[in-house]
Short mmCIF file of C-alpha atoms in Angstrom, two decimals:
data_model
loop_
_atom_site.label_atom_id
_atom_site.label_comp_id
_atom_site.label_asym_id
_atom_site.label_seq_id
_atom_site.Cartn_x
_atom_site.Cartn_y
_atom_site.Cartn_z
CA MET A 1 100.13 79.62 107.94
CA ARG A 2 101.17 79.28 104.39
CA PRO A 3 99.88 81.72 101.54
CA VAL A 4 97.72 79.19 99.97
CA ALA A 5 95.84 78.79 103.32
CA LEU A 6 95.60 82.56 103.66
CA LEU A 7 94.16 82.70 100.14
CA LEU A 8 91.41 80.28 101.08
CA ILE A 9 90.60 82.21 104.11
CA SER A 10 90.40 85.36 101.98
CA SER A 11 88.20 83.77 99.47
CA LEU A 12 85.79 82.38 101.95
CA TRP A 13 85.47 85.80 103.69
CA LEU A 14 84.84 87.59 100.32
CA ALA A 15 82.19 84.95 99.34
CA THR A 16 80.34 85.30 102.62
CA THR A 17 80.28 89.08 102.92
CA GLY A 18 79.92 90.11 99.24
CA PHE A 19 83.19 92.21 99.80
CA ALA A 20 81.77 95.66 98.85
CA GLN A 21 81.18 97.54 101.96
CA HIS A 22 78.49 100.22 101.70
CA ASN A 23 79.14 103.66 103.41
CA PRO A 24 75.71 105.15 104.20
CA GLU A 25 77.51 108.56 103.98
CA THR A 26 78.48 108.01 100.35
CA ASP A 27 75.56 106.05 99.00
CA GLU A 28 73.73 109.25 97.86
CA GLY A 29 76.45 110.94 95.95
CA PRO A 30 78.71 113.96 96.95
CA SER A 31 78.31 115.08 100.54
CA THR A 32 78.23 118.82 99.46
CA PRO A 33 77.67 120.53 96.17
CA PRO A 34 80.76 119.79 94.01
CA ASN A 35 82.97 122.31 92.41
CA ILE A 36 82.82 122.41 88.66
CA LEU A 37 85.56 124.05 86.71
CA LYS A 38 85.23 124.49 82.95
CA THR A 39 88.28 125.18 80.87
CA GLN A 40 89.26 124.81 77.17
CA SER A 41 90.70 121.45 78.00
CA GLY A 42 87.34 120.14 79.49
CA ILE A 43 85.46 119.87 82.81
CA VAL A 44 86.93 119.17 86.21
CA GLU A 45 84.63 118.28 88.98
CA THR A 46 85.92 118.04 92.68
CA GLY A 47 84.26 117.27 95.78
CA SER A 48 83.79 114.77 98.58
CA MET A 49 81.64 111.59 99.31
CA GLY A 50 81.61 111.03 102.91
CA ASN A 51 85.31 111.46 104.00
CA ALA A 52 86.70 110.61 100.56
CA ALA A 53 87.72 113.47 98.23
CA TYR A 54 87.40 112.75 94.64
CA ARG A 55 88.15 114.32 91.27
CA ILE A 56 86.49 113.78 87.83
CA ASP A 57 88.17 115.00 84.49
CA VAL A 58 86.00 115.01 81.37
CA PRO A 59 88.13 116.24 78.30
CA ALA A 60 86.60 118.67 75.79
CA ASN A 61 87.24 115.90 73.09
CA TRP A 62 85.74 113.21 75.30
CA ASN A 63 85.52 109.91 73.47
CA HIS A 64 82.76 108.82 75.94
CA SER A 65 84.98 106.05 77.46
CA LEU A 66 86.40 106.24 81.03
CA VAL A 67 89.48 105.36 82.99
CA VAL A 68 89.12 104.55 86.77
CA PHE A 69 92.25 105.49 88.32
CA TYR A 70 93.52 104.43 91.73
CA HIS A 71 96.40 106.34 93.38
CA GLY A 72 98.99 104.85 95.52
CA TYR A 73 99.91 104.49 99.13
CA SER A 74 99.93 107.82 101.05
CA GLU A 75 100.70 108.78 104.53
CA ARG A 76 98.59 111.88 104.31
CA SER A 77 95.08 112.37 103.26
CA PHE A 78 94.36 112.99 99.54
CA HIS A 79 92.90 116.26 98.37
CA TYR A 80 92.16 117.53 94.85
CA ARG A 81 92.44 121.07 93.53
CA SER A 82 90.40 121.57 90.33
CA ASP A 83 93.03 123.98 88.96
CA ALA A 84 95.85 121.45 89.28
CA GLN A 85 97.17 119.55 86.38
CA LEU A 86 96.62 115.77 86.29
CA HIS A 87 99.68 113.82 87.23
CA ASP A 88 101.88 111.82 84.80
CA GLN A 89 100.28 108.38 85.47
CA ALA A 90 96.61 109.72 84.60
CA ARG A 91 97.26 112.57 82.23
CA PRO A 92 98.22 110.33 79.18
CA MET A 93 94.66 108.83 79.37
CA PHE A 94 92.97 112.22 79.48
CA GLN A 95 95.10 113.44 76.49
CA ARG A 96 93.76 110.51 74.54
CA GLY A 97 90.13 111.64 75.23
CA PHE A 98 89.36 109.52 78.17
CA ALA A 99 87.43 110.70 81.23
CA VAL A 100 89.43 110.05 84.26
CA ILE A 101 87.91 109.61 87.85
CA GLN A 102 89.97 109.35 91.08
CA SER A 103 88.89 108.75 94.64
CA GLY A 104 91.12 110.13 97.41
CA TYR A 105 89.86 107.39 99.84
CA SER A 106 88.81 107.94 103.39
CA GLN A 107 91.79 106.02 104.74
CA THR A 108 95.49 106.78 104.51
CA GLY A 109 98.15 104.07 104.32
CA TRP A 110 97.27 100.61 102.96
CA ALA A 111 93.72 101.58 102.03
CA LEU A 112 92.36 98.81 100.05
CA GLN A 113 89.40 98.21 102.35
CA ALA A 114 88.24 101.77 101.75
CA ALA A 115 89.50 102.46 98.25
CA TYR A 116 87.88 99.62 96.55
CA PRO A 117 84.20 100.36 97.47
CA GLU A 118 84.66 104.08 97.42
CA THR A 119 86.04 104.04 93.94
CA GLU A 120 83.37 101.75 92.68
CA HIS A 121 80.82 104.11 94.24
CA LEU A 122 82.44 106.96 92.47
CA ARG A 123 82.28 104.95 89.16
CA LYS A 124 78.45 104.50 89.65
CA TYR A 125 78.14 108.22 90.42
CA PHE A 126 79.88 109.13 87.21
CA THR A 127 77.90 106.89 85.17
CA LYS A 128 74.61 108.26 86.49
CA LYS A 129 75.68 111.86 86.00
CA TYR A 130 77.72 111.82 82.79
CA GLY A 131 76.28 108.71 81.04
CA GLN A 132 77.27 105.06 80.46
CA PRO A 133 80.83 104.92 79.09
CA LYS A 134 81.34 103.03 75.90
CA GLU A 135 84.39 101.42 77.58
CA THR A 136 85.73 101.51 80.89
CA TYR A 137 89.54 100.78 81.88
CA VAL A 138 91.04 100.48 85.30
CA ALA A 139 94.56 101.74 86.09
CA GLY A 140 96.63 102.76 89.04
CA GLY A 141 100.19 103.01 90.42
CA SER A 142 101.94 101.31 93.31
CA MET A 143 99.12 100.48 95.86
CA GLY A 144 96.77 101.65 92.96
CA GLY A 145 98.38 98.95 90.82
CA ALA A 146 97.32 96.42 93.53
CA LEU A 147 93.84 97.85 93.40
CA THR A 148 93.78 97.56 89.68
CA MET A 149 94.57 93.81 89.89
CA MET A 150 92.08 93.34 92.76
CA THR A 151 89.32 95.19 90.86
CA LEU A 152 89.82 93.08 87.71
CA GLU A 153 89.69 89.89 89.89
CA LEU A 154 86.60 90.82 92.02
CA ASN A 155 84.60 93.03 89.76
CA PRO A 156 85.54 92.54 86.12
CA LYS A 157 82.24 93.12 84.47
CA PRO A 158 82.45 96.87 84.08
CA TYR A 159 85.88 96.79 82.72
CA VAL A 160 87.48 95.90 79.40
CA ALA A 161 91.16 95.91 80.69
CA GLY A 162 93.60 97.33 83.26
CA LEU A 163 96.99 98.97 83.38
CA ASP A 164 99.04 98.19 86.36
CA LEU A 165 101.89 100.60 87.02
CA CYS A 166 104.63 99.57 89.45
CA GLY A 167 101.99 97.71 91.41
CA ALA A 168 102.36 95.70 94.64
CA VAL A 169 100.42 92.80 93.12
CA GLU A 170 101.95 89.85 95.08
CA PRO A 171 99.87 88.87 98.19
CA THR A 172 100.08 91.67 100.76
CA TYR A 173 101.24 89.22 103.49
CA GLU A 174 104.31 88.22 101.23
CA TRP A 175 105.65 91.71 100.70
CA ALA A 176 104.69 93.14 103.94
CA SER A 177 106.19 90.30 106.00
CA ARG A 178 109.41 90.61 103.94
CA ARG A 179 109.61 94.27 104.93
CA PHE A 180 108.86 93.34 108.55
CA ALA A 181 111.74 90.86 108.62
CA TRP A 182 114.06 93.55 107.08
CA ARG A 183 113.20 95.96 109.85
CA ALA A 184 114.00 93.20 112.39
CA ALA A 185 117.36 92.66 110.65
CA PHE A 186 118.12 96.37 110.95
CA ASP A 187 117.37 96.24 114.63
CA TYR A 188 119.92 93.41 114.86
CA PHE A 189 122.63 95.29 113.22
CA PHE A 190 121.84 98.72 114.66
CA PRO A 191 119.93 98.22 117.93
CA GLY A 192 118.31 101.19 119.62
CA ILE A 193 117.84 103.45 116.59
CA PHE A 194 114.13 102.70 116.13
CA PRO A 195 111.34 102.47 118.56
CA PRO A 196 109.97 98.86 119.14
CA LEU A 197 108.82 96.94 116.14
CA VAL A 198 106.04 95.30 118.05
CA PRO A 199 104.04 97.18 118.97
CA THR A 200 105.19 100.00 116.77
CA PRO A 201 104.17 103.39 118.35
CA GLN A 202 101.05 104.71 116.52
CA ASP A 203 102.59 108.35 116.73
CA PHE A 204 105.68 107.41 114.80
CA ILE A 205 106.57 109.87 112.06
CA GLU A 206 109.29 109.87 109.50
CA ASN A 207 111.66 113.10 110.05
CA ASP A 208 114.99 114.43 109.00
CA GLY A 209 116.50 114.04 112.60
CA LEU A 210 115.89 110.29 112.57
CA ARG A 211 117.06 109.94 108.93
CA GLN A 212 120.47 111.62 109.93
CA LYS A 213 120.81 109.48 112.91
CA ILE A 214 120.31 106.36 110.80
CA LEU A 215 122.89 107.68 108.24
CA VAL A 216 125.37 108.32 111.09
CA ALA A 217 124.99 104.70 112.30
CA LEU A 218 125.23 103.23 108.94
CA LYS A 219 128.52 105.11 108.29
CA ALA A 220 129.91 103.99 111.70
CA LYS A 221 129.48 100.33 110.77
CA PRO A 222 130.10 100.00 107.10
CA ALA A 223 130.08 96.19 107.01
CA ALA A 224 126.60 96.13 108.60
CA ALA A 225 125.49 98.86 106.40
CA ALA A 226 126.52 96.73 103.38
CA SER A 227 124.57 93.87 104.85
CA MET A 228 121.40 95.96 104.97
CA ARG A 229 121.93 97.20 101.38
CA ASP A 230 122.28 93.69 100.30
CA ILE A 231 119.32 92.22 102.22
CA THR A 232 116.89 95.06 101.08
CA TYR A 233 118.32 95.24 97.48
CA GLU A 234 119.12 98.96 97.84
CA HIS A 235 122.05 100.81 96.26
CA THR A 236 122.84 103.46 98.87
CA ASP A 237 122.72 104.14 102.55
CA LEU A 238 120.16 106.92 102.03
CA GLN A 239 117.80 104.48 100.37
CA VAL A 240 118.16 102.08 103.34
CA ALA A 241 117.46 104.93 105.83
CA ASN A 242 114.32 106.15 103.93
CA LEU A 243 113.07 102.46 103.48
CA MET A 244 113.53 101.75 107.25
CA MET A 245 111.53 104.76 108.23
CA TYR A 246 108.85 104.06 105.76
CA ILE A 247 108.53 100.45 106.75
CA THR A 248 108.30 101.50 110.41
CA TRP A 249 105.48 103.97 109.67
CA GLN A 250 103.85 101.12 107.51
CA MET A 251 104.00 98.66 110.32
CA ALA A 252 102.21 101.08 112.64
CA ASP A 253 99.48 101.48 110.01
CA PHE A 254 99.10 97.63 109.68
CA GLN A 255 98.98 97.12 113.27
CA ARG A 256 96.32 99.77 113.76
CA LYS A 257 94.08 98.63 111.08
CA ALA A 258 94.53 94.84 111.76
CA GLY A 259 94.27 95.14 115.43
CA GLY A 260 97.52 93.56 116.40
CA ASN A 261 100.71 92.54 114.79
CA PRO A 262 100.06 90.66 111.48
CA PHE A 263 103.57 89.60 110.70
CA ASP A 264 105.83 86.66 111.71
CA ASN A 265 109.55 86.22 111.03
CA ARG A 266 110.04 83.05 112.99
CA ASN A 267 110.26 80.90 109.87
CA TYR A 268 112.03 83.50 107.95
CA ILE A 269 115.68 82.50 107.07
CA TYR A 270 117.87 85.46 106.07
CA THR A 271 120.29 85.06 103.30
CA ARG A 272 122.67 87.18 101.01
CA SER A 273 123.55 89.58 103.91
CA SER A 274 127.17 89.15 102.94
CA GLU A 275 129.56 87.18 100.76
CA ASP A 276 130.62 85.62 103.99
CA PRO A 277 128.11 82.97 104.95
CA HIS A 278 128.99 83.50 108.66
CA THR A 279 127.29 86.82 108.56
CA ASP A 280 124.04 85.04 107.73
CA TYR A 281 124.68 82.61 110.36
CA ALA A 282 125.04 85.27 112.90
CA LEU A 283 122.08 87.20 111.73
CA ASN A 284 119.71 84.24 111.87
CA ASP A 285 120.93 83.18 115.25
CA GLY A 286 120.78 86.69 116.69
CA VAL A 287 117.85 88.49 115.13
CA ARG A 288 114.73 88.83 117.34
CA ARG A 289 111.82 86.67 116.20
CA TYR A 290 108.23 87.75 116.34
CA ALA A 291 104.92 85.84 116.23
CA ALA A 292 101.81 87.18 114.48
CA ASP A 293 98.34 87.66 115.95
CA ASP A 294 95.99 85.37 114.06
CA LYS A 295 93.24 87.85 113.74
CA ALA A 296 95.44 90.53 112.41
CA ARG A 297 97.13 88.11 109.96
CA LYS A 298 93.68 87.15 108.58
CA TRP A 299 93.00 90.89 108.05
CA VAL A 300 96.06 91.32 106.03
CA ALA A 301 95.23 88.22 103.90
CA THR A 302 91.73 89.57 103.24
CA TRP A 303 93.20 92.87 102.02
CA TYR A 304 94.43 91.18 99.74
CA THR A 305 95.31 87.72 98.59
CA PRO A 306 95.08 87.53 94.78
CA THR A 307 93.27 84.58 93.27
CA GLY A 308 95.02 84.88 89.86
CA LYS A 309 91.62 84.81 88.36
CA LEU A 310 92.22 87.59 85.81
CA THR A 311 89.36 87.40 83.24
CA ARG A 312 90.23 90.74 81.56
CA PRO A 313 93.59 91.79 79.94
CA MET A 314 96.03 93.43 82.34
CA LEU A 315 99.30 95.13 81.22
CA ALA A 316 101.86 95.73 83.91
CA LEU A 317 104.61 98.12 83.64
CA HIS A 318 107.54 98.38 86.04
CA THR A 319 111.07 100.05 86.42
CA VAL A 320 114.01 97.49 86.56
CA PHE A 321 115.18 98.69 89.86
CA ASP A 322 112.29 99.69 92.24
CA PRO A 323 113.49 100.11 95.80
CA LEU A 324 109.87 99.71 97.30
CA VAL A 325 108.34 97.14 95.09
CA PRO A 326 111.17 95.05 93.57
CA ALA A 327 110.54 93.98 89.96
CA THR A 328 111.31 90.35 91.04
CA SER A 329 108.13 90.30 93.13
CA MET A 330 105.90 90.41 89.95
CA THR A 331 106.93 86.88 89.20
CA LEU A 332 104.77 85.42 91.96
CA TYR A 333 101.63 87.12 90.60
CA GLY A 334 102.41 86.03 87.13
CA ARG A 335 102.75 82.43 88.32
CA MET A 336 99.37 82.73 90.24
CA VAL A 337 97.47 83.92 87.12
CA GLU A 338 99.18 81.04 85.03
CA GLU A 339 98.07 78.51 87.71
CA ALA A 340 94.57 79.90 87.70
CA GLY A 341 94.48 79.31 83.89
CA PHE A 342 94.47 82.93 82.80
CA GLY A 343 98.06 83.34 81.66
CA ASN A 344 97.01 84.94 78.27
CA ASN A 345 95.47 87.74 80.11
CA TYR A 346 98.66 89.04 81.93
CA VAL A 347 101.75 90.77 80.24
CA GLN A 348 104.66 92.21 82.27
CA THR A 349 106.72 94.97 80.68
CA TYR A 350 109.55 97.09 82.08
CA VAL A 351 111.41 100.40 81.35
CA HIS A 352 115.15 101.13 81.76
CA ARG A 353 114.75 103.18 84.97
CA GLU A 354 115.59 103.39 88.72
CA GLY A 355 113.14 104.34 91.31
CA HIS A 356 109.59 103.55 92.40
CA CYS A 357 106.94 104.49 89.67
CA THR A 358 109.53 106.73 87.89
CA MET A 359 108.20 105.86 84.39
CA SER A 360 107.52 108.79 82.23
CA ALA A 361 104.18 110.12 81.15
CA ASP A 362 105.22 109.20 77.60
CA GLU A 363 105.98 105.59 78.65
CA VAL A 364 102.59 105.33 80.42
CA GLY A 365 100.87 106.59 77.35
CA ARG A 366 102.68 104.05 75.14
CA ALA A 367 101.61 101.23 77.60
CA PHE A 368 97.98 102.55 77.53
CA ASP A 369 98.17 102.56 73.65
CA GLN A 370 99.40 98.94 73.68
CA LEU A 371 96.57 97.97 76.10
CA MET A 372 93.90 99.52 73.76
CA LEU A 373 95.41 97.55 70.80
CA TRP A 374 95.10 94.32 72.85
CA VAL A 375 91.38 95.21 73.58
CA HIS A 376 90.41 96.46 69.99
CA GLN A 377 92.58 94.30 67.88
CA LYS A 378 93.42 91.35 69.97
CA LYS A 379 97.11 92.24 69.54
CA ILE A 380 98.82 91.07 72.84
CA PRO A 381 101.72 93.26 73.85
CA GLN A 382 105.14 91.88 73.77
CA ALA A 383 106.56 91.11 77.20
CA GLY A 384 109.84 92.70 78.27
CA LEU A 385 111.12 96.10 77.39
CA LEU A 386 108.35 98.55 76.68
CA ARG A 387 108.39 99.31 72.84
#
């Protein structure tokens, strides 16, 4: 099934269900009395709503506007300490006088299904307790960038604009099936290192012992190691080892939530594994091919296939070399926005940096300043290198 068909399935599902799933445990506010910490900088409120931790930061110089911030993909449950400093992606907004709210989500891994409604509930709780904000922005990093995009597409009314930081904004099926295909390629070049790809053991964990085992195998077969670096766009064997472990954990997460294997590499043609085309020929002939389970594939399409209907400004910021969310993957979402007729609402910028979400707090702050100018003065940021 092609991505366009998946998009239609996703859109129909959203239309018939209303999308937002209400959790009776969180509909009445915090599960227990929240912890309130007052400092010279402002107020920090932490607590939980159902199984989701949350944090609210209101600065002493509050401008009565709000940033709804989505955190990224996490293999462990999120918890918030009221005495901990805000991280680099959210602190610049707080320093500019904005209140910042964050949900820890009740799910780990690819958590859009929980994160979207739980964060919306937190926003409503904030408004009820602290008052209606003058303006509300949405922002997030990595998976949180995908949630930023998804929120602006599905629920734009409360928001004036969004800031996507290193977000996985192309259709989930696209990037996740690409990673699935990469793990299958690794198994071709280095059989027996990992447990089965389908089904991936649900108790799989990343660990140093496995990392060292992978590195030894890569060193023993330098040509195959070079092929894996080329296929995955990585620079080092260590990056390949870390990525393969991460993908394996992620596939277990997807299979558990989707109720089967959502991914299919039968139509995937492997290229650029070597300067010698015969390496590609052998890889395509020898790699194991997998079929997706239809029900599981539909779940991935639902969470989430973008529509491109971006009715609010969204500024995206990426590093040039991102080993987890390649900057080239942003092109597809930009095209979807253009095709939907909202190209003027999307601007992609970058910084000279390597790594996933490694932009500095200063760079995040500058991007946010440009987003505010876009909202208040209609000054559209310049695409390209962040100025």
